[in-house]
Structure formats: structure tokens, C-alpha cells
Coordinates of C-alpha atoms in Angstrom, one line a residue:
M1 CA 61.9 123.9 110.3
T2 CA 64.3 123.4 107.2
P3 CA 62.7 123.3 104.2
Q4 CA 63.0 119.8 102.1
P5 CA 63.8 119.4 98.0
T6 CA 61.0 118.8 95.9
A7 CA 61.0 115.6 93.8
G8 CA 62.6 115.5 90.6
P9 CA 60.6 114.7 87.6
D10 CA 61.8 110.7 88.1
G11 CA 61.6 110.9 91.7
T12 CA 64.8 112.2 93.2
G13 CA 65.3 115.1 95.2
G14 CA 64.7 118.6 93.0
P15 CA 67.6 120.1 91.3
E16 CA 70.4 122.1 92.9
R17 CA 69.9 125.7 92.6
N18 CA 73.1 126.8 93.4
G19 CA 74.9 125.4 90.4
R20 CA 74.5 127.2 87.3
P21 CA 72.6 125.6 84.4
E22 CA 75.5 126.7 81.9
D23 CA 77.8 124.1 83.9
A24 CA 75.3 121.1 83.9
A25 CA 76.2 119.4 80.2
G26 CA 79.8 119.1 81.3
T27 CA 78.6 117.7 84.7
V28 CA 76.4 115.5 83.1
E29 CA 79.2 114.8 81.1
T30 CA 81.2 113.8 84.2
V31 CA 79.0 112.1 86.5
F32 CA 78.1 109.9 83.3
R33 CA 81.4 108.3 83.2
M34 CA 82.0 108.3 86.8
E35 CA 78.3 106.1 86.9
F36 CA 78.1 104.4 83.7
P37 CA 79.2 101.2 85.0
R38 CA 76.8 100.8 87.8
V39 CA 74.0 102.4 85.7
I40 CA 74.5 99.4 83.5
A41 CA 75.1 97.3 86.2
G42 CA 71.5 98.1 87.8
V43 CA 69.5 97.9 84.3
T44 CA 71.1 94.2 83.3
R45 CA 69.6 93.3 86.4
I46 CA 65.9 94.0 84.9
V47 CA 66.5 93.5 81.5
R48 CA 69.2 90.5 81.4
D49 CA 71.3 92.1 78.2
V50 CA 74.0 94.4 78.6
G51 CA 73.5 95.4 75.0
I52 CA 70.1 96.3 76.1
A53 CA 71.3 97.8 79.1
E54 CA 73.7 100.4 77.6
E55 CA 71.1 101.7 75.3
L56 CA 68.8 102.6 78.6
A57 CA 72.1 103.8 80.1
Q58 CA 72.1 106.2 76.9
D59 CA 68.7 107.2 77.3
A60 CA 69.1 108.4 80.6
L61 CA 72.1 110.8 79.3
V62 CA 70.2 111.9 77.0
A63 CA 67.3 112.6 79.3
A64 CA 70.2 114.4 81.5
L65 CA 71.4 116.5 79.3
E66 CA 67.7 117.9 78.1
Q67 CA 66.7 118.3 82.2
W68 CA 69.8 119.4 83.8
P69 CA 70.9 122.6 81.9
R70 CA 67.2 123.4 82.1
D71 CA 66.4 123.1 85.1
G72 CA 69.4 122.4 87.5
V73 CA 71.5 119.7 88.5
P74 CA 70.2 116.9 91.1
D75 CA 71.4 116.6 94.3
N76 CA 72.6 113.0 93.6
P77 CA 73.2 113.0 90.1
G78 CA 73.9 109.1 90.2
A79 CA 70.8 108.2 91.6
W80 CA 69.6 110.4 89.1
L81 CA 70.9 108.6 86.3
M82 CA 70.0 104.9 87.8
T83 CA 66.6 105.6 88.8
T84 CA 65.9 106.9 85.3
A85 CA 67.6 104.6 83.7
R86 CA 65.8 101.8 86.0
N87 CA 62.0 103.0 85.6
R88 CA 63.0 103.1 81.6
A89 CA 63.6 99.3 82.1
V90 CA 60.5 98.9 83.6
D91 CA 58.8 99.9 80.8
L92 CA 60.4 98.3 78.3
V93 CA 59.7 94.5 80.5
R94 CA 56.2 95.6 81.0
R95 CA 55.9 96.1 77.2
R96 CA 57.5 93.1 76.2
E97 CA 54.9 90.3 75.1
T98 CA 57.4 88.1 77.6
Y99 CA 56.6 90.4 80.8
A100 CA 55.6 87.6 82.8
R101 CA 58.1 85.2 81.8
K102 CA 60.7 88.1 82.1
L103 CA 59.2 88.8 85.9
A104 CA 59.6 85.0 86.7
E105 CA 63.4 85.2 85.9
I106 CA 64.1 88.0 88.0
G107 CA 62.5 86.9 90.8
R108 CA 60.0 89.8 90.9
D109 CA 56.4 90.6 91.3
A110 CA 54.4 93.2 89.9
A111 CA 54.3 95.0 92.4
T112 CA 58.1 95.5 92.8
V113 CA 59.0 96.1 89.6
T114 CA 56.3 98.7 89.2
A115 CA 57.7 100.9 92.0
P116 CA 61.3 100.2 92.0
P117 CA 63.0 102.3 94.2
E118 CA 65.5 105.4 93.7
V119 CA 68.5 103.4 95.3
P120 CA 68.6 99.7 96.0
A121 CA 67.4 99.6 99.7
D122 CA 70.8 97.9 100.1
P123 CA 74.0 99.7 99.0
D124 CA 75.8 96.5 98.1
D125 CA 73.0 95.6 95.7
I126 CA 75.2 97.8 93.6
D127 CA 78.6 96.5 94.1
D128 CA 77.1 92.8 93.4
D129 CA 75.7 93.9 90.2
L130 CA 78.6 95.6 89.2
L131 CA 80.7 92.3 90.0
R132 CA 78.2 90.5 88.0
L133 CA 79.0 92.9 85.0
V134 CA 82.7 92.2 85.3
F135 CA 82.5 88.6 84.9
T136 CA 79.7 88.7 82.0
A137 CA 82.2 91.3 79.9
C138 CA 84.7 88.6 80.3
H139 CA 82.6 85.2 79.6
P140 CA 85.1 82.9 77.8
A141 CA 82.3 82.8 74.9
L142 CA 84.0 85.6 73.6
S143 CA 87.1 86.0 72.6
A144 CA 90.1 87.7 74.2
E145 CA 89.9 90.6 71.3
A146 CA 86.0 91.1 72.3
R147 CA 86.3 90.9 76.0
T148 CA 89.0 93.4 76.4
A149 CA 87.1 96.2 74.3
L150 CA 83.7 95.4 75.9
T151 CA 84.9 95.7 79.2
L152 CA 86.7 98.9 78.4
R153 CA 83.3 99.8 77.1
L154 CA 81.2 98.8 80.0
L155 CA 83.5 99.1 82.8
G156 CA 85.8 101.3 81.6
G157 CA 83.1 103.8 80.2
L158 CA 85.0 104.1 77.0
T159 CA 83.9 105.3 73.8
T160 CA 84.3 102.6 70.5
A161 CA 86.7 106.0 69.4
E162 CA 88.6 106.2 72.4
I163 CA 89.0 102.6 72.5
A164 CA 89.9 102.4 68.8
R165 CA 92.2 105.0 69.1
A166 CA 93.9 103.3 72.6
F167 CA 94.8 99.8 70.7
L168 CA 95.5 101.6 66.9
V169 CA 92.7 99.8 65.1
P170 CA 89.5 101.0 62.7
E171 CA 86.8 102.3 64.2
P172 CA 84.3 100.0 62.7
T173 CA 86.7 97.3 63.6
V174 CA 86.5 97.8 67.4
A175 CA 82.6 98.6 66.8
Q176 CA 82.0 95.3 65.5
R177 CA 83.5 93.5 68.0
I178 CA 81.6 95.0 70.7
V179 CA 78.2 94.6 68.7
R180 CA 79.0 90.8 68.1
A181 CA 80.1 90.4 72.1
K182 CA 76.9 91.9 72.9
R183 CA 75.1 89.5 70.8
T184 CA 77.1 86.3 72.1
L185 CA 76.1 87.2 75.3
A186 CA 72.3 87.4 74.6
R187 CA 72.4 84.1 71.9
R188 CA 73.8 82.3 74.9
N189 CA 71.3 83.5 77.2
V190 CA 75.0 84.1 79.7
A191 CA 73.4 84.6 83.1
F192 CA 73.8 87.7 84.6
E193 CA 75.7 85.8 88.0
V194 CA 79.2 85.7 89.4
P195 CA 79.4 82.0 89.4
Y196 CA 81.2 79.5 92.1
G197 CA 83.5 76.9 92.7
P198 CA 85.5 76.0 89.5
D199 CA 83.7 77.8 87.4
R200 CA 84.4 81.2 88.8
E201 CA 87.8 80.6 89.7
A202 CA 88.3 80.1 85.0
R203 CA 86.3 82.8 85.0
L204 CA 88.3 85.5 87.6
G205 CA 91.6 83.9 85.6
S206 CA 89.7 85.7 82.3
V207 CA 88.9 88.8 83.9
L208 CA 92.4 89.7 85.5
D209 CA 94.0 88.5 82.2
V210 CA 91.8 91.2 80.4
I211 CA 93.0 94.1 83.3
Y212 CA 96.3 93.0 82.9
L213 CA 96.2 93.1 79.0
I214 CA 94.6 96.6 79.0
F215 CA 97.6 98.4 81.4
N216 CA 100.0 96.7 79.4
E217 CA 99.2 97.8 76.7
G218 CA 99.5 101.5 78.0
Y219 CA 102.6 101.0 80.0
A220 CA 104.3 99.7 76.8
A221 CA 101.9 99.7 73.7
T222 CA 103.0 97.0 71.5
A223 CA 102.9 99.8 68.4
G224 CA 102.2 103.2 67.1
D225 CA 104.5 106.2 68.0
D226 CA 103.9 106.4 72.0
W227 CA 105.4 104.1 74.0
L228 CA 103.0 105.0 77.1
R229 CA 99.2 105.3 77.0
P230 CA 98.7 106.8 80.2
A231 CA 94.7 106.7 80.1
L232 CA 94.7 103.0 79.4
C233 CA 97.0 102.3 82.9
E234 CA 94.7 104.7 84.8
D235 CA 91.4 102.5 83.9
A236 CA 92.9 99.2 84.0
L237 CA 93.8 100.1 87.7
R238 CA 91.1 101.7 88.6
L239 CA 89.1 98.7 87.1
A240 CA 91.7 96.3 89.5
R241 CA 90.9 98.5 92.5
V242 CA 86.8 98.1 92.0
L243 CA 87.9 94.7 91.5
S244 CA 89.7 94.3 95.0
G245 CA 87.0 96.4 96.9
L246 CA 83.9 93.7 95.4
M247 CA 85.9 90.8 96.0
P248 CA 88.0 91.3 99.2
K249 CA 89.0 87.2 99.9
E250 CA 90.5 86.3 96.5
P251 CA 94.4 86.9 96.9
E252 CA 95.0 86.8 93.1
V253 CA 92.9 90.1 93.0
H254 CA 94.6 91.9 95.2
G255 CA 98.1 90.2 93.9
L256 CA 97.1 91.9 91.0
T257 CA 96.1 95.2 92.5
A258 CA 99.4 95.3 93.6
L259 CA 100.8 94.3 90.9
L260 CA 99.5 97.5 89.0
E261 CA 100.0 100.0 91.8
L262 CA 103.3 99.1 91.4
Q263 CA 103.8 99.2 87.6
A264 CA 101.8 103.0 87.3
S265 CA 104.8 103.8 90.6
R266 CA 107.1 104.0 87.7
T267 CA 105.2 105.6 84.7
A268 CA 106.6 109.6 85.3
A269 CA 110.4 108.2 85.4
R270 CA 110.1 105.6 82.2
T271 CA 110.0 108.6 79.2
G272 CA 112.4 111.2 78.9
P273 CA 111.2 115.1 78.2
D274 CA 110.9 114.1 74.0
G275 CA 109.0 111.1 75.1
A276 CA 111.6 108.3 74.3
P277 CA 112.1 105.0 76.7
V278 CA 114.4 105.5 79.4
L279 CA 115.8 101.7 80.7
L280 CA 115.0 100.8 84.3
K281 CA 118.8 101.2 85.3
D282 CA 119.0 104.7 83.9
Q283 CA 115.5 105.6 85.4
N284 CA 115.5 108.5 87.9
R285 CA 113.7 106.9 90.9
A286 CA 112.8 110.1 93.0
R287 CA 110.6 110.2 90.3
W288 CA 108.9 106.9 91.4
N289 CA 105.5 107.4 92.9
R290 CA 105.9 106.5 96.7
L291 CA 102.3 106.5 97.4
L292 CA 101.6 104.1 94.0
I293 CA 104.4 101.9 96.0
G294 CA 103.1 102.2 99.3
R295 CA 99.3 101.2 97.6
G296 CA 101.3 98.1 96.3
V297 CA 103.3 97.3 99.0
A298 CA 100.3 97.4 100.9
A299 CA 97.6 95.2 98.3
L300 CA 100.3 92.5 98.9
A301 CA 100.3 92.3 102.2
R302 CA 96.4 92.0 101.9
A303 CA 97.2 89.1 99.2
D304 CA 99.1 87.2 101.8
A305 CA 97.3 87.9 104.0
V306 CA 93.9 86.0 102.8
A307 CA 95.9 83.3 100.7
S308 CA 95.3 79.6 101.8
G309 CA 98.4 78.4 100.0
P310 CA 101.2 79.2 97.7
P311 CA 101.5 82.6 96.2
G312 CA 99.3 82.8 92.3
P313 CA 101.2 84.5 89.2
Y314 CA 100.5 88.3 89.8
A315 CA 101.1 88.0 93.8
L316 CA 104.3 86.3 92.4
Q317 CA 104.8 89.0 89.6
A318 CA 103.8 92.2 92.8
A319 CA 106.1 90.7 94.5
I320 CA 109.1 90.5 92.2
A321 CA 107.7 94.8 91.2
A322 CA 108.3 95.1 95.1
C323 CA 111.5 94.1 94.6
H324 CA 111.9 96.8 92.2
A325 CA 110.8 99.5 94.4
H326 CA 112.2 98.8 97.7
A327 CA 115.5 99.4 96.0
Y328 CA 116.1 103.2 96.0
R329 CA 119.1 102.5 93.7
Y330 CA 119.3 100.1 90.7
E331 CA 122.6 98.9 92.4
E332 CA 120.7 98.0 95.4
T333 CA 118.1 95.5 93.4
D334 CA 117.7 92.1 95.2
W335 CA 118.7 89.9 91.8
P336 CA 118.7 86.4 93.5
R337 CA 115.5 87.1 95.0
I338 CA 113.8 88.3 91.6
A339 CA 115.5 85.6 90.4
A340 CA 114.5 83.2 92.7
L341 CA 110.5 84.2 92.4
Y342 CA 110.8 84.0 88.8
G343 CA 112.0 80.4 89.3
L344 CA 108.6 79.9 91.3
L345 CA 106.6 82.2 88.3
A346 CA 108.1 79.7 85.6
A347 CA 106.8 76.9 87.7
R348 CA 103.6 77.9 88.9
T349 CA 103.1 79.0 85.0
P350 CA 105.7 78.0 82.3
S351 CA 105.7 80.1 79.8
P352 CA 108.9 81.1 77.6
V353 CA 108.5 85.1 78.4
V354 CA 108.6 84.3 82.0
E355 CA 112.0 82.8 81.2
L356 CA 113.2 85.2 79.2
N357 CA 112.7 87.5 82.3
R358 CA 114.0 85.0 84.7
A359 CA 117.3 84.4 82.2
V360 CA 117.6 88.8 82.7
A361 CA 117.3 88.4 86.8
V362 CA 120.1 85.3 86.5
S363 CA 122.5 88.2 84.5
M364 CA 122.2 90.4 87.4
A365 CA 122.5 87.7 90.1
E366 CA 125.4 85.8 88.1
G367 CA 126.8 87.3 85.3
P368 CA 126.2 87.2 81.5
E369 CA 127.4 83.7 80.8
A370 CA 125.0 82.2 83.3
A371 CA 122.5 84.0 81.3
L372 CA 123.3 83.4 77.9
P373 CA 122.8 79.7 77.6
L374 CA 119.0 80.5 79.2
V375 CA 118.6 83.0 76.6
D376 CA 120.3 80.3 73.6
A377 CA 117.7 77.7 74.3
L378 CA 114.6 80.5 74.0
T379 CA 115.4 81.0 70.1
E380 CA 114.3 77.9 69.0
V381 CA 110.7 78.4 70.7
P382 CA 108.2 78.9 68.2
A383 CA 106.4 81.6 69.9
L384 CA 109.8 83.9 70.6
R385 CA 110.3 83.5 66.6
D386 CA 109.1 87.3 66.1
Y387 CA 109.2 88.8 69.9
H388 CA 111.7 91.6 69.3
L389 CA 112.5 91.5 73.5
L390 CA 114.4 87.9 72.8
P391 CA 117.2 89.5 70.5
S392 CA 117.2 92.4 72.6
V393 CA 118.2 90.6 75.4
R394 CA 121.2 88.7 74.1
G395 CA 122.2 91.4 72.7
D396 CA 122.5 93.1 75.7
L397 CA 124.5 89.8 77.1
L398 CA 126.7 90.4 74.3
A399 CA 127.6 93.5 75.0
R400 CA 128.4 92.6 78.6
L401 CA 130.8 89.5 77.1
G402 CA 132.6 92.6 74.7
R403 CA 131.3 90.3 71.9
T404 CA 130.1 93.8 70.1
D405 CA 129.5 92.7 66.4
E406 CA 127.1 90.3 67.5
A407 CA 125.2 92.4 70.3
R408 CA 125.1 95.0 67.2
E409 CA 123.4 92.5 64.9
E410 CA 120.8 91.1 67.8
F411 CA 120.1 95.1 68.4
L412 CA 119.4 95.6 65.0
R413 CA 117.2 92.4 64.1
A414 CA 114.8 93.8 67.4
A415 CA 114.7 97.1 65.9
R416 CA 113.6 95.0 62.6
L417 CA 110.8 93.1 64.9
A418 CA 109.7 95.8 67.3
G419 CA 106.1 97.5 66.4
N420 CA 106.6 100.3 68.8
A421 CA 108.4 103.3 67.3
R422 CA 109.8 104.8 70.1
E423 CA 111.0 101.3 71.0
R424 CA 112.4 100.5 67.7
E425 CA 114.1 104.3 67.9
L426 CA 116.1 102.6 71.6
L427 CA 117.1 100.0 69.8
L428 CA 118.6 101.2 66.5
R429 CA 120.7 103.5 69.2
R430 CA 121.7 101.2 71.1
A431 CA 123.3 99.6 68.2
E432 CA 124.3 102.8 67.0
D433 CA 126.5 102.9 70.7
L434 CA 128.2 99.5 69.8
G435 CA 129.9 101.4 66.9
G436 CA 130.5 99.4 63.5

């Protein structure tokens, strides 16, 4: 008869005796990073407070750091962490004076709470809780900065220091944003649930926007010395993939996932050996990741398959990215289709930035003389007054029209407005290449 593992201290399987205790600390960190969002989601279901849930998850981490090096790594480390944190959550609920009220809120009777299962009876329960956590972290009661920081903390598993480094802000600033976000959610008694109807549609947009913002900050950093921050792109892409698995019938979720997969496919070609940006037309497309392109195309097909109406903004952007991905050479790019897709995007979500991108596509499809009036009309838009890409695009159009002196001034102006050092160097180099 095969011997069965003895029960561990928290009801999970016994320690893995084949592992070396000295390796346990590293295993704890790796497992905790992977399981952190699910543990918080599962515990939040009990305590109804993401701040307290995070503290209990950290308590489980401390317990693992104490026990795993001594006893060995459990057979199922993720379940061990979940069970430990859930047991502590139950103990906390018991100690509260509002015990009975809390039990009523979460729909559990005393017998259920006294003996929580090692893992939920229905495996989908974990995913349901994770989806609730996504919508909680991106609640509209929070500012965009707070949503981003809280999402990276609870769902990305990043430390406060890592978030601060990623967005080039002081660590105390990030810490304050996260603390205030948790307090706001607790003070407003935000329900730990996935909203439905119009509220769900509105909240889903916020969720997708936060993930997209995280990716964009990694894909083209707004400030600092590095143009790319691949770790942020990876975190956003992972969140998008998780969300697409949790919400398979939402076309815009698949649209965003497709967009990020396709954009991420170019990462290796977007910088040179020295870290300097490489423009799209100069990129070595052999370095584009065909696996990610395939994943992006598949996600876009899923978005089309589940859509009941016209494509949403993220699906349209993904379709534009797919046009670039399908072109093995820059000269093969289907610019007329890209310009048409930008026209649809502008009609769906009017934006001066979308209009600027449409002008670029028009310049490639019809020539710079057709696009320059479109760009000139945007120079009066207040929102683009300090947007460095506006003079950059205008400089490119003027250079192609042979108006080199004006183009050089536009590139210099763009360089003055650019917050990223690498991008500033590129713009200055383009101005220098025009002579004068």
C-alpha cells in the first residue's frame, strides 16, 4: 500500500521530504508571488476588507518562512498558504465583536466557519474571488493613480518599492496611495463582488484601462532613463490573460489581451544594443516574437467570435496592431486599412491622440501633404499643448515634404517636451540629422 503523507500544521499535506530545507526560502518567495492574488481574494471573501486580507496573507508568508525551511516544502504550497491565511481570517472573525453580523454578511453559519476546507469545494470559487478582487481594486471611487498602485500590489504582487521604481515616484507616495485606497474601500463599504448590468460595463472599462496604463508605462516610459520597462509589460500582460480566462464572454477583455500580446511581440526589436529606441520602420522584424503574434491573433479572433455588435476600442486597436504584425516588411504594411481602423476608433472614442495616430496612417497611405492639415488642426487642442509626439509627428511630415528648417525646429521642440531621456536623445538626433 502506498504510504499517505501526514497532515501538516494547517491541515495540508505533509512536507516534501525530497526538497532541501536550504532551498525552502527561495521557494516561499516564488510561490508567494504566484499565489498572492488568489490568497488575498480568498481571504477577502471572509473578512470583506482587502487591507486586512493583505495583512493575513503576509502573516501566512511569515509562517511559511518559519516552517518550510524547518519542515520542508508542502506537497501543495499554494494550498498551504491559502489554508493558513483562511484559518487566520476565521480566527479574526471569531474574535470580533461583530462576529454574528459578519457571518450573516458572508452567508456562512458557525459550523461552516469553524472548519474551512483546505481548498474550496468548487475550484471555480477561487477564480470567482479573483475576479471580485480585480473589480474591487479598480473601483471608480479611487483615483486612477490609486487604482494602478493597488492593482499592481494586490494582483501583480509587486512590493511598494517595485511600484515606486516602475513609475519613478517616491516610495512613500506609493505607500500613501495604497493605504488611502484601502481606507477608501473600507470606509465606503465597497462590496466584494462583480457588478452586473450598466455598473459592470462601466467598471470593466476602468479595469481594462488600468491594465492598459500599466502596459503602456512599460512599453514607452513617460519619464526616466529607460524607454522600456519589460517587467511592467509582463505584469500587465499576465493580468490581461488572467482576466480573459475569468471573463471569456467579454469581447473587450479579449481585445485588450490581443492588443497587449501583439504589442509585446515587438519588444525585443524596439531598442538597440545601447537601449536607444528603434523606430517602427527601422525595426528588425525577424526579432518580433511570432509566438506572441499568434497568441494575439487568436485572442482577436475570440473577441470577434463573442462580440454581438461592432468592435470596441481595444479590439480596434488590436486589429491595427495585427496589421503591423502581418507585414513582414515595413513596405508591406496595409496603411489604408490602418487609417480606416483609426477612423472607426475615432468615431467610437473621440480623442486628439487617436486623431494624431490617424494622421500618421493617412500620411503613409496618401502622402504627407494629405496628413499635414490634420496635424495642424491639432496644434490648437489644449490637451496636446505639451504632448511631445505632436511636434514629433509634424516634424516628420515637414521633413518628408522637404521643409527641413521647420522640421528641425519641430524635433527640437518635441525634445524639450519629452520626459524620457532616451526619447529625447532620439529626437535631438533627428534634428541634428537635418543639419543647420
